[in-house]
Amino acid sequence: MAADIFPRKKPANSSSTSIQQYHQQNLSNNNLIPAPNWQGLYPTIRERNAVMFNNDLMADVHFVVGPPGGTQRLPGHKYVLAVGSSVFHAMFYGELAEDKDEIRIPDVEPAAFLAMLKYIYCDEIDLAADTVLATLYAAKKYIVPHLARACVNFLETSLSAKNACVLLSQSCLFEEPDLTQRCWEVIDAQAELALKSEGFCDIDFQTLESILRRETLNAKEIVVFEAALNWAEVECQRQDLALSIENKRKVLGKALYLIRIPTMALDDFANGAAQSGVLTLNETNDIFLWYTAAKKPELQFVSKARKGLVPQRCHRFQSCAYRSNQWRYRGRCDSIQFAVDKRVFIAGFGLYGSSCGSAEYSAKIELKRQGVVLGQNLSKYFSDGSSNTFPVWFEYPVQIEPDTFYTASVILDGNELSYFGQEGMTEVQCGKVTVQFQCSSDSTNGTGVQGGQIPELIFYA
């Protein structure tokens, strides 16, 4: 993945093969260069410098990197390091420089330190999902800004609901506001997926509080409550506490009151939170009274529902009509391709309904990218006989990357005398997002750019 995002520079001559062989050897052990006049093998300074990467030849300093029990001894060349980092320059050539042959660095992982050295020596960025955070830490510590920026770009590219909560905590630690904002966008739009992810349980208490406070969190409150209990269970293990209800409440502390329990559906509260054991008897009674009594008790819990996110609707037709000989469905697929210029989250489609009175439709909606299904749902919707569009939702919003075409499809079953769109547009400006449309080969029922079904994309941006 890293190679696709950050293509490596390839020398035009055959020496590229041998230099890559040295890199591979030097990653696992420190190889001396046995051949005489090896410098003549490489025509550029970058290539000759690269041979020195993780190589004991002419090394004038060594680093013992990693925590006790997991250290690795790595060679370095002070001049090269000082040219690549102001911290190394101060360390080796500054006024307070110490002439040490060996430097211990217990707070950096060996793989991350090697990735930083490879950038300094070879002008190559080689990142991996399991080490990129540690590499970002190393790049920040030794002030290697271009590598740090590459790490952030890698994280933004690989950001998803599964890792957004963990990356949120790390982005705050590293003071990366752009990455923080991107994390919040994913967490807000795909809140239920993010809260149910394993990564949510790995966040620190401060990040937990910030998520529970979030006004735009697009999730049912029972999902927020269950996620907090899952986090508390893992936190008990981290603190070597017994997995008891009392300890779960203890580790949650004041964060428990950030969960907007009074805004849950009554069934969710009665069958979930009320029987969890986390609430006291008085709290449970007061919340039941909050639901039912005219005079409501005072609660420590936030009682105002979250605003969530307001979905945007991209309408691609300028008018609609219906045919006297009906718009037939009968199991055939209506489909359209689209692309956006900014990352968005598709929540569902707006569909037309009956043109001859009220009717119920069954809709199978699907979203694909290059033939791979990213989201689908089978649901029913009620059409009141008007020319309005009617929303049909995916179970979870689907993240859509910019400048790539996706295929939106629906198979409808219901009244065949229905509305359809006319005067379709190939490009629509919807807020700050530009959406382009083109015909799809999956469409077997007449829908295309100029007319047909799927008049609206419903999304968060």
Tab-separated table of C-alpha atoms in Angstrom:
chain	number	residue	atom	x	y	z
A	1	MET	CA	0.000	0.000	0.000
A	2	ALA	CA	2.776	2.397	0.896
A	3	ALA	CA	4.450	1.787	-2.433
A	4	ASP	CA	1.276	2.834	-4.262
A	5	ILE	CA	0.960	6.045	-2.283
A	6	PHE	CA	4.623	6.974	-2.304
A	7	PRO	CA	6.272	5.689	-5.508
A	8	ARG	CA	9.981	5.263	-5.120
A	9	LYS	CA	12.500	6.991	-7.363
A	10	LYS	CA	14.144	4.480	-9.668
A	11	PRO	CA	17.584	5.174	-11.109
A	12	ALA	CA	17.716	4.837	-14.867
A	13	ASN	CA	20.726	2.495	-14.817
A	14	SER	CA	21.194	-1.092	-13.704
A	15	SER	CA	22.664	-0.099	-10.341
A	16	SER	CA	19.138	0.210	-8.948
A	17	THR	CA	18.952	-3.567	-8.571
A	18	SER	CA	22.146	-3.850	-6.578
A	19	ILE	CA	21.327	-0.880	-4.361
A	20	GLN	CA	17.954	-2.395	-3.499
A	21	GLN	CA	19.747	-5.629	-2.653
A	22	TYR	CA	21.957	-3.710	-0.238
A	23	HIS	CA	18.855	-2.124	1.310
A	24	GLN	CA	17.252	-5.515	1.832
A	25	GLN	CA	20.425	-6.928	3.371
A	26	ASN	CA	20.992	-3.910	5.584
A	27	LEU	CA	17.472	-4.002	7.024
A	28	SER	CA	18.274	-7.323	8.698
A	29	ASN	CA	21.975	-6.966	9.472
A	30	ASN	CA	24.903	-4.592	9.103
A	31	ASN	CA	26.830	-5.574	5.993
A	32	LEU	CA	30.187	-4.181	5.087
A	33	ILE	CA	30.827	-3.428	1.434
A	34	PRO	CA	33.543	-5.946	0.449
A	35	ALA	CA	34.130	-4.820	-3.135
A	36	PRO	CA	36.927	-2.306	-3.776
A	37	ASN	CA	36.000	0.933	-5.510
A	38	TRP	CA	32.315	0.330	-4.719
A	39	GLN	CA	31.751	4.069	-5.085
A	40	GLY	CA	32.184	3.735	-8.827
A	41	LEU	CA	29.163	1.486	-9.052
A	42	TYR	CA	26.759	4.340	-8.259
A	43	PRO	CA	26.610	7.512	-10.381
A	44	THR	CA	24.727	9.788	-7.930
A	45	ILE	CA	25.342	11.028	-4.409
A	46	ARG	CA	21.913	9.774	-3.383
A	47	GLU	CA	22.792	6.227	-4.427
A	48	ARG	CA	26.183	6.311	-2.716
A	49	ASN	CA	24.583	7.700	0.434
A	50	ALA	CA	21.961	4.981	0.269
A	51	VAL	CA	24.651	2.289	0.447
A	52	MET	CA	25.513	3.614	3.904
A	53	PHE	CA	21.972	3.060	5.193
A	54	ASN	CA	22.132	0.760	8.246
A	55	ASN	CA	25.712	-0.115	7.317
A	56	ASP	CA	28.631	-0.372	9.744
A	57	LEU	CA	31.085	0.839	7.090
A	58	MET	CA	32.526	4.160	8.349
A	59	ALA	CA	29.827	4.377	11.041
A	60	ASP	CA	30.890	6.796	13.785
A	61	VAL	CA	27.879	6.378	16.096
A	62	HIS	CA	25.521	3.575	17.112
A	63	PHE	CA	21.979	3.737	18.436
A	64	VAL	CA	20.435	1.239	20.826
A	65	VAL	CA	16.790	1.640	19.850
A	66	GLY	CA	13.665	0.292	21.539
A	67	PRO	CA	12.427	-0.514	25.043
A	68	PRO	CA	14.356	-2.887	27.350
A	69	GLY	CA	14.029	-6.431	26.082
A	70	GLY	CA	13.280	-5.305	22.527
A	71	THR	CA	16.306	-3.237	21.542
A	72	GLN	CA	18.150	-3.196	18.248
A	73	ARG	CA	21.647	-1.752	17.701
A	74	LEU	CA	21.782	0.386	14.571
A	75	PRO	CA	24.790	2.128	12.996
A	76	GLY	CA	24.785	5.765	11.924
A	77	HIS	CA	26.954	8.391	10.244
A	78	LYS	CA	26.892	11.712	12.040
A	79	TYR	CA	27.343	13.895	8.979
A	80	VAL	CA	24.473	12.263	7.068
A	81	LEU	CA	22.186	12.378	10.098
A	82	ALA	CA	23.017	16.022	10.840
A	83	VAL	CA	22.203	16.997	7.259
A	84	GLY	CA	18.818	15.262	7.570
A	85	SER	CA	17.719	16.490	11.008
A	86	SER	CA	18.286	19.615	13.073
A	87	VAL	CA	18.008	17.489	16.228
A	88	PHE	CA	20.850	15.231	15.094
A	89	HIS	CA	22.842	18.338	14.104
A	90	ALA	CA	22.487	19.726	17.613
A	91	MET	CA	23.236	16.311	19.093
A	92	PHE	CA	26.500	15.855	17.193
A	93	TYR	CA	27.712	19.362	16.297
A	94	GLY	CA	25.875	21.783	18.585
A	95	GLU	CA	27.305	23.685	21.550
A	96	LEU	CA	26.132	20.994	23.974
A	97	ALA	CA	27.111	18.065	21.782
A	98	GLU	CA	28.432	15.007	23.595
A	99	ASP	CA	30.975	12.741	21.979
A	100	LYS	CA	29.237	9.412	22.566
A	101	ASP	CA	29.833	6.304	20.532
A	102	GLU	CA	26.516	4.797	21.601
A	103	ILE	CA	23.168	6.552	22.128
A	104	ARG	CA	20.185	4.865	23.756
A	105	ILE	CA	16.697	5.683	22.424
A	106	PRO	CA	14.183	3.645	24.448
A	107	ASP	CA	11.030	5.530	23.348
A	108	VAL	CA	11.250	4.798	19.597
A	109	GLU	CA	10.493	1.466	17.957
A	110	PRO	CA	13.383	-0.005	15.928
A	111	ALA	CA	11.242	-0.398	12.779
A	112	ALA	CA	10.178	3.247	12.980
A	113	PHE	CA	13.756	4.442	13.528
A	114	LEU	CA	14.882	2.411	10.515
A	115	ALA	CA	12.102	3.948	8.399
A	116	MET	CA	13.330	7.412	9.401
A	117	LEU	CA	16.960	6.506	8.650
A	118	LYS	CA	15.943	5.145	5.261
A	119	TYR	CA	14.352	8.465	4.412
A	120	ILE	CA	17.399	10.437	5.607
A	121	TYR	CA	19.921	8.227	3.801
A	122	CYS	CA	17.998	7.116	0.718
A	123	ASP	CA	15.412	9.843	0.156
A	124	GLU	CA	12.793	7.079	0.160
A	125	ILE	CA	9.570	6.904	2.126
A	126	ASP	CA	8.598	3.359	3.038
A	127	LEU	CA	5.585	3.221	5.340
A	128	ALA	CA	3.442	0.380	6.623
A	129	ALA	CA	0.108	0.427	8.426
A	130	ASP	CA	1.463	-1.255	11.561
A	131	THR	CA	4.449	1.116	11.991
A	132	VAL	CA	3.304	4.457	10.543
A	133	LEU	CA	2.251	5.920	13.918
A	134	ALA	CA	5.587	5.028	15.466
A	135	THR	CA	7.351	6.481	12.414
A	136	LEU	CA	5.370	9.697	12.796
A	137	TYR	CA	6.488	9.875	16.425
A	138	ALA	CA	10.138	9.448	15.376
A	139	ALA	CA	9.803	12.041	12.604
A	140	LYS	CA	8.279	14.519	15.064
A	141	LYS	CA	10.898	13.845	17.731
A	142	TYR	CA	13.832	14.369	15.367
A	143	ILE	CA	12.120	17.154	13.348
A	144	VAL	CA	12.017	15.504	9.948
A	145	PRO	CA	9.009	17.440	8.615
A	146	HIS	CA	8.662	15.929	5.136
A	147	LEU	CA	8.598	12.416	6.560
A	148	ALA	CA	6.079	13.509	9.188
A	149	ARG	CA	3.846	14.982	6.473
A	150	ALA	CA	4.076	11.747	4.493
A	151	CYS	CA	3.025	9.790	7.598
A	152	VAL	CA	-0.003	12.051	8.075
A	153	ASN	CA	-0.941	11.677	4.397
A	154	PHE	CA	-0.656	7.897	4.727
A	155	LEU	CA	-2.914	7.949	7.790
A	156	GLU	CA	-5.480	10.170	6.078
A	157	THR	CA	-5.533	7.868	3.065
A	158	SER	CA	-5.990	4.723	5.173
A	159	LEU	CA	-8.460	6.348	7.570
A	160	SER	CA	-11.678	4.377	8.110
A	161	ALA	CA	-14.309	3.819	10.772
A	162	LYS	CA	-12.211	0.914	12.123
A	163	ASN	CA	-9.216	3.070	13.069
A	164	ALA	CA	-10.659	6.601	13.269
A	165	CYS	CA	-11.000	6.655	17.076
A	166	VAL	CA	-7.426	5.469	17.680
A	167	LEU	CA	-6.063	7.903	15.101
A	168	LEU	CA	-8.074	10.698	16.723
A	169	SER	CA	-6.250	10.188	20.012
A	170	GLN	CA	-2.894	10.010	18.241
A	171	SER	CA	-3.539	13.063	16.066
A	172	CYS	CA	-4.268	15.126	19.185
A	173	LEU	CA	-1.065	13.843	20.783
A	174	PHE	CA	0.963	14.726	17.680
A	175	GLU	CA	-0.812	18.087	17.245
A	176	GLU	CA	-1.970	17.364	13.710
A	177	PRO	CA	-5.167	19.440	13.308
A	178	ASP	CA	-5.879	18.358	9.717
A	179	LEU	CA	-5.735	14.686	10.666
A	180	THR	CA	-7.865	15.403	13.739
A	181	GLN	CA	-10.511	17.037	11.564
A	182	ARG	CA	-10.523	14.096	9.140
A	183	CYS	CA	-10.939	11.675	12.047
A	184	TRP	CA	-13.926	13.623	13.315
A	185	GLU	CA	-15.514	13.589	9.855
A	186	VAL	CA	-15.332	9.800	9.755
A	187	ILE	CA	-16.440	9.354	13.371
A	188	ASP	CA	-19.421	11.678	12.921
A	189	ALA	CA	-20.643	10.166	9.647
A	190	GLN	CA	-19.928	6.507	10.478
A	191	ALA	CA	-20.377	6.786	14.215
A	192	GLU	CA	-21.966	3.400	14.825
A	193	LEU	CA	-19.244	1.577	12.899
A	194	ALA	CA	-16.547	3.569	14.704
A	195	LEU	CA	-18.050	2.924	18.132
A	196	LYS	CA	-18.409	-0.800	17.472
A	197	SER	CA	-14.815	-1.151	16.229
A	198	GLU	CA	-12.121	-2.850	18.318
A	199	GLY	CA	-10.038	0.304	18.052
A	200	PHE	CA	-12.593	2.271	20.076
A	201	CYS	CA	-11.677	0.250	23.157
A	202	ASP	CA	-8.000	1.251	22.768
A	203	ILE	CA	-8.527	5.005	23.161
A	204	ASP	CA	-7.531	6.957	26.273
A	205	PHE	CA	-10.010	8.458	28.734
A	206	GLN	CA	-9.656	11.997	27.397
A	207	THR	CA	-10.517	10.858	23.859
A	208	LEU	CA	-13.454	8.851	25.224
A	209	GLU	CA	-14.829	11.993	26.850
A	210	SER	CA	-14.425	14.046	23.688
A	211	ILE	CA	-16.342	11.445	21.639
A	212	LEU	CA	-19.129	11.120	24.206
A	213	ARG	CA	-19.503	14.917	24.233
A	214	ARG	CA	-19.737	15.105	20.447
A	215	GLU	CA	-22.925	16.906	19.384
A	216	THR	CA	-22.757	15.737	15.754
A	217	LEU	CA	-22.279	12.040	16.508
A	218	ASN	CA	-24.534	10.221	14.042
A	219	ALA	CA	-25.518	7.256	16.221
A	220	LYS	CA	-28.320	5.885	18.343
A	221	GLU	CA	-27.667	6.571	22.005
A	222	ILE	CA	-27.981	2.886	22.914
A	223	VAL	CA	-24.997	2.237	20.603
A	224	VAL	CA	-23.027	4.966	22.407
A	225	PHE	CA	-23.930	3.393	25.766
A	226	GLU	CA	-22.887	-0.117	24.714
A	227	ALA	CA	-19.619	1.190	23.251
A	228	ALA	CA	-18.797	2.936	26.529
A	229	LEU	CA	-19.389	-0.315	28.449
A	230	ASN	CA	-17.121	-2.203	26.034
A	231	TRP	CA	-14.423	0.440	26.563
A	232	ALA	CA	-14.857	0.158	30.349
A	233	GLU	CA	-14.379	-3.616	30.223
A	234	VAL	CA	-11.061	-3.274	28.367
A	235	GLU	CA	-10.005	-0.411	30.649
A	236	CYS	CA	-10.565	-2.658	33.686
A	237	GLN	CA	-8.177	-5.164	32.121
A	238	ARG	CA	-5.629	-2.416	31.477
A	239	GLN	CA	-5.830	-1.368	35.112
A	240	ASP	CA	-5.787	-4.984	36.396
A	241	LEU	CA	-9.235	-4.590	37.928
A	242	ALA	CA	-11.810	-7.354	38.275
A	243	LEU	CA	-14.471	-7.295	35.534
A	244	SER	CA	-17.327	-6.206	37.767
A	245	ILE	CA	-20.177	-3.764	37.201
A	246	GLU	CA	-18.808	-1.579	40.001
A	247	ASN	CA	-15.363	-1.356	38.398
A	248	LYS	CA	-16.817	-0.605	34.975
A	249	ARG	CA	-18.663	2.334	36.478
A	250	LYS	CA	-15.545	3.348	38.385
A	251	VAL	CA	-13.346	3.562	35.269
A	252	LEU	CA	-16.053	5.414	33.351
A	253	GLY	CA	-16.289	7.960	36.151
A	254	LYS	CA	-17.878	11.263	35.137
A	255	ALA	CA	-17.871	10.215	31.470
A	256	LEU	CA	-20.964	8.090	32.209
A	257	TYR	CA	-23.038	11.260	32.501
A	258	LEU	CA	-22.004	12.354	29.002
A	259	ILE	CA	-24.077	9.483	27.580
A	260	ARG	CA	-27.493	10.926	26.769
A	261	ILE	CA	-29.461	8.056	28.259
A	262	PRO	CA	-32.765	10.006	28.589
A	263	THR	CA	-32.772	10.481	24.794
A	264	MET	CA	-32.824	6.746	24.092
A	265	ALA	CA	-35.962	5.119	22.764
A	266	LEU	CA	-37.889	3.803	25.772
A	267	ASP	CA	-37.486	0.198	24.579
A	268	ASP	CA	-33.713	0.670	24.260
A	269	PHE	CA	-33.529	2.029	27.787
A	270	ALA	CA	-35.812	-0.590	29.356
A	271	ASN	CA	-34.164	-3.572	27.656
A	272	GLY	CA	-30.599	-2.245	27.656
A	273	ALA	CA	-29.332	0.507	29.939
A	274	ALA	CA	-31.875	-0.114	32.715
A	275	GLN	CA	-30.824	-3.759	32.998
A	276	SER	CA	-27.090	-3.237	32.560
A	277	GLY	CA	-26.460	-2.811	36.297
A	278	VAL	CA	-24.268	0.231	35.665
A	279	LEU	CA	-26.980	2.668	36.752
A	280	THR	CA	-28.006	3.005	40.375
A	281	LEU	CA	-31.577	2.180	41.363
A	282	ASN	CA	-32.334	5.884	41.907
A	283	GLU	CA	-30.916	6.791	38.490
A	284	THR	CA	-33.001	4.086	36.818
A	285	ASN	CA	-36.186	5.221	38.572
A	286	ASP	CA	-35.548	8.889	37.768
A	287	ILE	CA	-34.987	8.138	34.084
A	288	PHE	CA	-38.211	6.093	33.906
A	289	LEU	CA	-40.008	9.077	35.453
A	290	TRP	CA	-38.325	11.324	32.897
A	291	TYR	CA	-39.974	9.290	30.136
A	292	THR	CA	-43.442	9.114	31.706
A	293	ALA	CA	-44.080	11.819	34.318
A	294	ALA	CA	-45.440	15.275	33.611
A	295	LYS	CA	-43.142	16.715	36.273
A	296	LYS	CA	-39.728	15.442	35.301
A	297	PRO	CA	-36.949	14.935	37.863
A	298	GLU	CA	-33.559	16.586	37.576
A	299	LEU	CA	-30.945	14.315	36.024
A	300	GLN	CA	-27.164	14.324	35.959
A	301	PHE	CA	-27.298	12.893	32.457
A	302	VAL	CA	-27.514	15.140	29.410
A	303	SER	CA	-31.179	15.031	28.406
A	304	LYS	CA	-31.006	16.877	25.074
A	305	ALA	CA	-30.661	14.685	21.982
A	306	ARG	CA	-27.580	15.066	19.809
A	307	LYS	CA	-28.059	17.085	16.649
A	308	GLY	CA	-26.294	14.492	14.567
A	309	LEU	CA	-25.498	15.309	10.942
A	310	VAL	CA	-27.879	16.850	8.427
A	311	PRO	CA	-27.799	14.787	5.205
A	312	GLN	CA	-27.354	16.584	1.907
A	313	ARG	CA	-29.290	15.610	-1.209
A	314	CYS	CA	-27.837	15.755	-4.696
A	315	HIS	CA	-30.747	15.877	-7.169
A	316	ARG	CA	-29.690	15.054	-10.712
A	317	PHE	CA	-32.915	15.690	-12.656
A	318	GLN	CA	-34.522	19.005	-13.568
A	319	SER	CA	-38.034	17.552	-13.939
A	320	CYS	CA	-40.001	14.323	-13.626
A	321	ALA	CA	-42.960	12.690	-15.371
A	322	TYR	CA	-44.772	9.375	-15.756
A	323	ARG	CA	-45.749	7.272	-18.729
A	324	SER	CA	-49.245	6.143	-19.531
A	325	ASN	CA	-47.837	2.753	-20.470
A	326	GLN	CA	-46.058	2.493	-17.076
A	327	TRP	CA	-42.409	2.396	-15.983
A	328	ARG	CA	-41.874	-1.326	-15.623
A	329	TYR	CA	-39.540	-2.786	-12.984
A	330	ARG	CA	-40.064	-6.571	-12.791
A	331	GLY	CA	-36.698	-7.385	-11.232
A	332	ARG	CA	-34.616	-5.294	-13.611
A	333	CYS	CA	-31.830	-3.040	-12.353
A	334	ASP	CA	-31.765	0.765	-12.458
A	335	SER	CA	-28.199	1.992	-12.157
A	336	ILE	CA	-26.051	5.115	-12.554
A	337	GLN	CA	-22.352	5.885	-12.083
A	338	PHE	CA	-21.114	8.925	-10.183
A	339	ALA	CA	-17.906	10.526	-8.911
A	340	VAL	CA	-17.274	13.322	-6.399
A	341	ASP	CA	-14.426	15.799	-6.003
A	342	LYS	CA	-14.334	15.549	-2.179
A	343	ARG	CA	-14.584	12.657	0.229
A	344	VAL	CA	-18.215	12.093	1.254
A	345	PHE	CA	-20.307	9.396	2.945
A	346	ILE	CA	-23.258	8.023	0.983
A	347	ALA	CA	-26.124	7.358	3.404
A	348	GLY	CA	-28.761	6.275	0.869
A	349	PHE	CA	-30.685	7.132	-2.278
A	350	GLY	CA	-33.788	9.172	-2.938
A	351	LEU	CA	-36.203	7.182	-5.140
A	352	TYR	CA	-39.382	7.952	-7.060
A	353	GLY	CA	-42.654	6.243	-6.225
A	354	SER	CA	-46.154	5.630	-7.491
A	355	SER	CA	-47.869	8.119	-9.814
A	356	CYS	CA	-51.369	6.689	-9.279
A	357	GLY	CA	-52.028	6.864	-5.574
A	358	SER	CA	-50.219	5.534	-2.542
A	359	ALA	CA	-48.203	2.332	-2.813
A	360	GLU	CA	-45.487	0.377	-1.043
A	361	TYR	CA	-42.219	-0.534	-2.724
A	362	SER	CA	-39.521	-3.062	-1.905
A	363	ALA	CA	-36.075	-1.729	-2.785
A	364	LYS	CA	-32.724	-3.496	-2.919
A	365	ILE	CA	-30.091	-0.746	-3.049
A	366	GLU	CA	-26.416	-1.321	-3.723
A	367	LEU	CA	-23.211	0.698	-3.972
A	368	LYS	CA	-20.181	-0.693	-5.808
A	369	ARG	CA	-16.694	0.367	-6.794
A	370	GLN	CA	-15.035	-1.489	-9.660
A	371	GLY	CA	-17.441	-4.374	-9.166
A	372	VAL	CA	-16.842	-4.684	-5.408
A	373	VAL	CA	-19.946	-4.224	-3.252
A	374	LEU	CA	-19.341	-1.571	-0.577
A	375	GLY	CA	-22.845	-1.348	0.785
A	376	GLN	CA	-26.290	-2.812	0.211
A	377	ASN	CA	-29.655	-2.992	1.911
A	378	LEU	CA	-33.095	-4.427	1.325
A	379	SER	CA	-35.950	-2.341	2.703
A	380	LYS	CA	-39.450	-1.064	2.015
A	381	TYR	CA	-40.670	2.484	1.569
A	382	PHE	CA	-44.109	4.044	1.243
A	383	SER	CA	-44.956	6.337	-1.666
A	384	ASP	CA	-47.840	8.765	-1.146
A	385	GLY	CA	-48.550	9.184	-4.852
A	386	SER	CA	-46.724	12.510	-5.162
A	387	SER	CA	-43.740	13.289	-7.373
A	388	ASN	CA	-41.530	13.642	-4.284
A	389	THR	CA	-38.500	11.458	-3.723
A	390	PHE	CA	-38.479	8.966	-0.877
A	391	PRO	CA	-35.291	8.091	1.063
A	392	VAL	CA	-33.972	4.547	1.275
A	393	TRP	CA	-30.983	4.136	3.603
A	394	PHE	CA	-27.957	1.897	3.852
A	395	GLU	CA	-27.400	0.271	7.237
A	396	TYR	CA	-24.253	2.388	7.624
A	397	PRO	CA	-23.026	5.321	5.510
A	398	VAL	CA	-20.403	4.304	2.941
A	399	GLN	CA	-17.169	6.297	2.588
A	400	ILE	CA	-16.641	7.567	-0.970
A	401	GLU	CA	-13.212	8.696	-2.152
A	402	PRO	CA	-12.813	11.598	-4.594
A	403	ASP	CA	-12.122	11.296	-8.315
A	404	THR	CA	-13.266	7.682	-8.589
A	405	PHE	CA	-16.460	6.434	-10.210
A	406	TYR	CA	-18.903	4.407	-8.106
A	407	THR	CA	-22.031	2.570	-9.214
A	408	ALA	CA	-25.381	3.204	-7.521
A	409	SER	CA	-28.035	0.559	-8.216
A	410	VAL	CA	-31.572	-0.281	-7.173
A	411	ILE	CA	-33.943	-3.135	-7.964
A	412	LEU	CA	-37.532	-2.146	-7.244
A	413	ASP	CA	-40.665	-4.206	-6.769
A	414	GLY	CA	-43.987	-2.359	-6.577
A	415	ASN	CA	-46.479	-0.306	-8.517
A	416	GLU	CA	-45.171	0.013	-12.072
A	417	LEU	CA	-47.029	3.240	-12.784
A	418	SER	CA	-44.383	5.450	-11.230
A	419	TYR	CA	-42.571	8.729	-11.735
A	420	PHE	CA	-39.186	8.914	-13.453
A	421	GLY	CA	-36.661	11.697	-13.935
A	422	GLN	CA	-36.096	13.818	-17.031
A	423	GLU	CA	-33.565	16.418	-18.188
A	424	GLY	CA	-30.710	14.792	-16.296
A	425	MET	CA	-27.468	16.672	-15.640
A	426	THR	CA	-23.980	15.262	-16.096
A	427	GLU	CA	-22.601	17.523	-13.337
A	428	VAL	CA	-24.299	18.870	-10.218
A	429	GLN	CA	-22.907	21.286	-7.624
A	430	CYS	CA	-24.237	20.336	-4.201
A	431	GLY	CA	-22.872	22.648	-1.504
A	432	LYS	CA	-19.089	22.346	-1.666
A	433	VAL	CA	-19.237	18.992	-3.458
A	434	THR	CA	-19.295	18.555	-7.238
A	435	VAL	CA	-20.896	15.321	-8.447
A	436	GLN	CA	-20.450	13.933	-11.958
A	437	PHE	CA	-22.767	11.330	-13.482
A	438	GLN	CA	-22.325	8.860	-16.323
A	439	CYS	CA	-24.276	5.877	-17.607
A	440	SER	CA	-23.718	2.441	-16.074
A	441	SER	CA	-23.507	-0.846	-17.947
A	442	ASP	CA	-25.296	-2.444	-14.968
A	443	SER	CA	-28.483	-0.549	-15.823
A	444	THR	CA	-30.966	-2.914	-17.499
A	445	ASN	CA	-34.158	-0.936	-16.958
A	446	GLY	CA	-33.593	2.268	-18.912
A	447	THR	CA	-32.027	4.488	-16.244
A	448	GLY	CA	-29.202	6.682	-17.501
A	449	VAL	CA	-27.868	10.209	-17.208
A	450	GLN	CA	-30.770	11.793	-19.096
A	451	GLY	CA	-33.630	10.029	-17.324
A	452	GLY	CA	-34.844	7.214	-15.116
A	453	GLN	CA	-34.691	6.255	-11.437
A	454	ILE	CA	-32.244	7.080	-8.587
A	455	PRO	CA	-32.909	10.836	-8.766
A	456	GLU	CA	-30.995	11.588	-5.562
A	457	LEU	CA	-27.814	10.696	-3.724
A	458	ILE	CA	-28.138	11.289	0.016
A	459	PHE	CA	-24.808	11.936	1.698
A	460	TYR	CA	-22.852	13.503	4.552
A	461	ALA	CA	-19.931	15.778	3.757
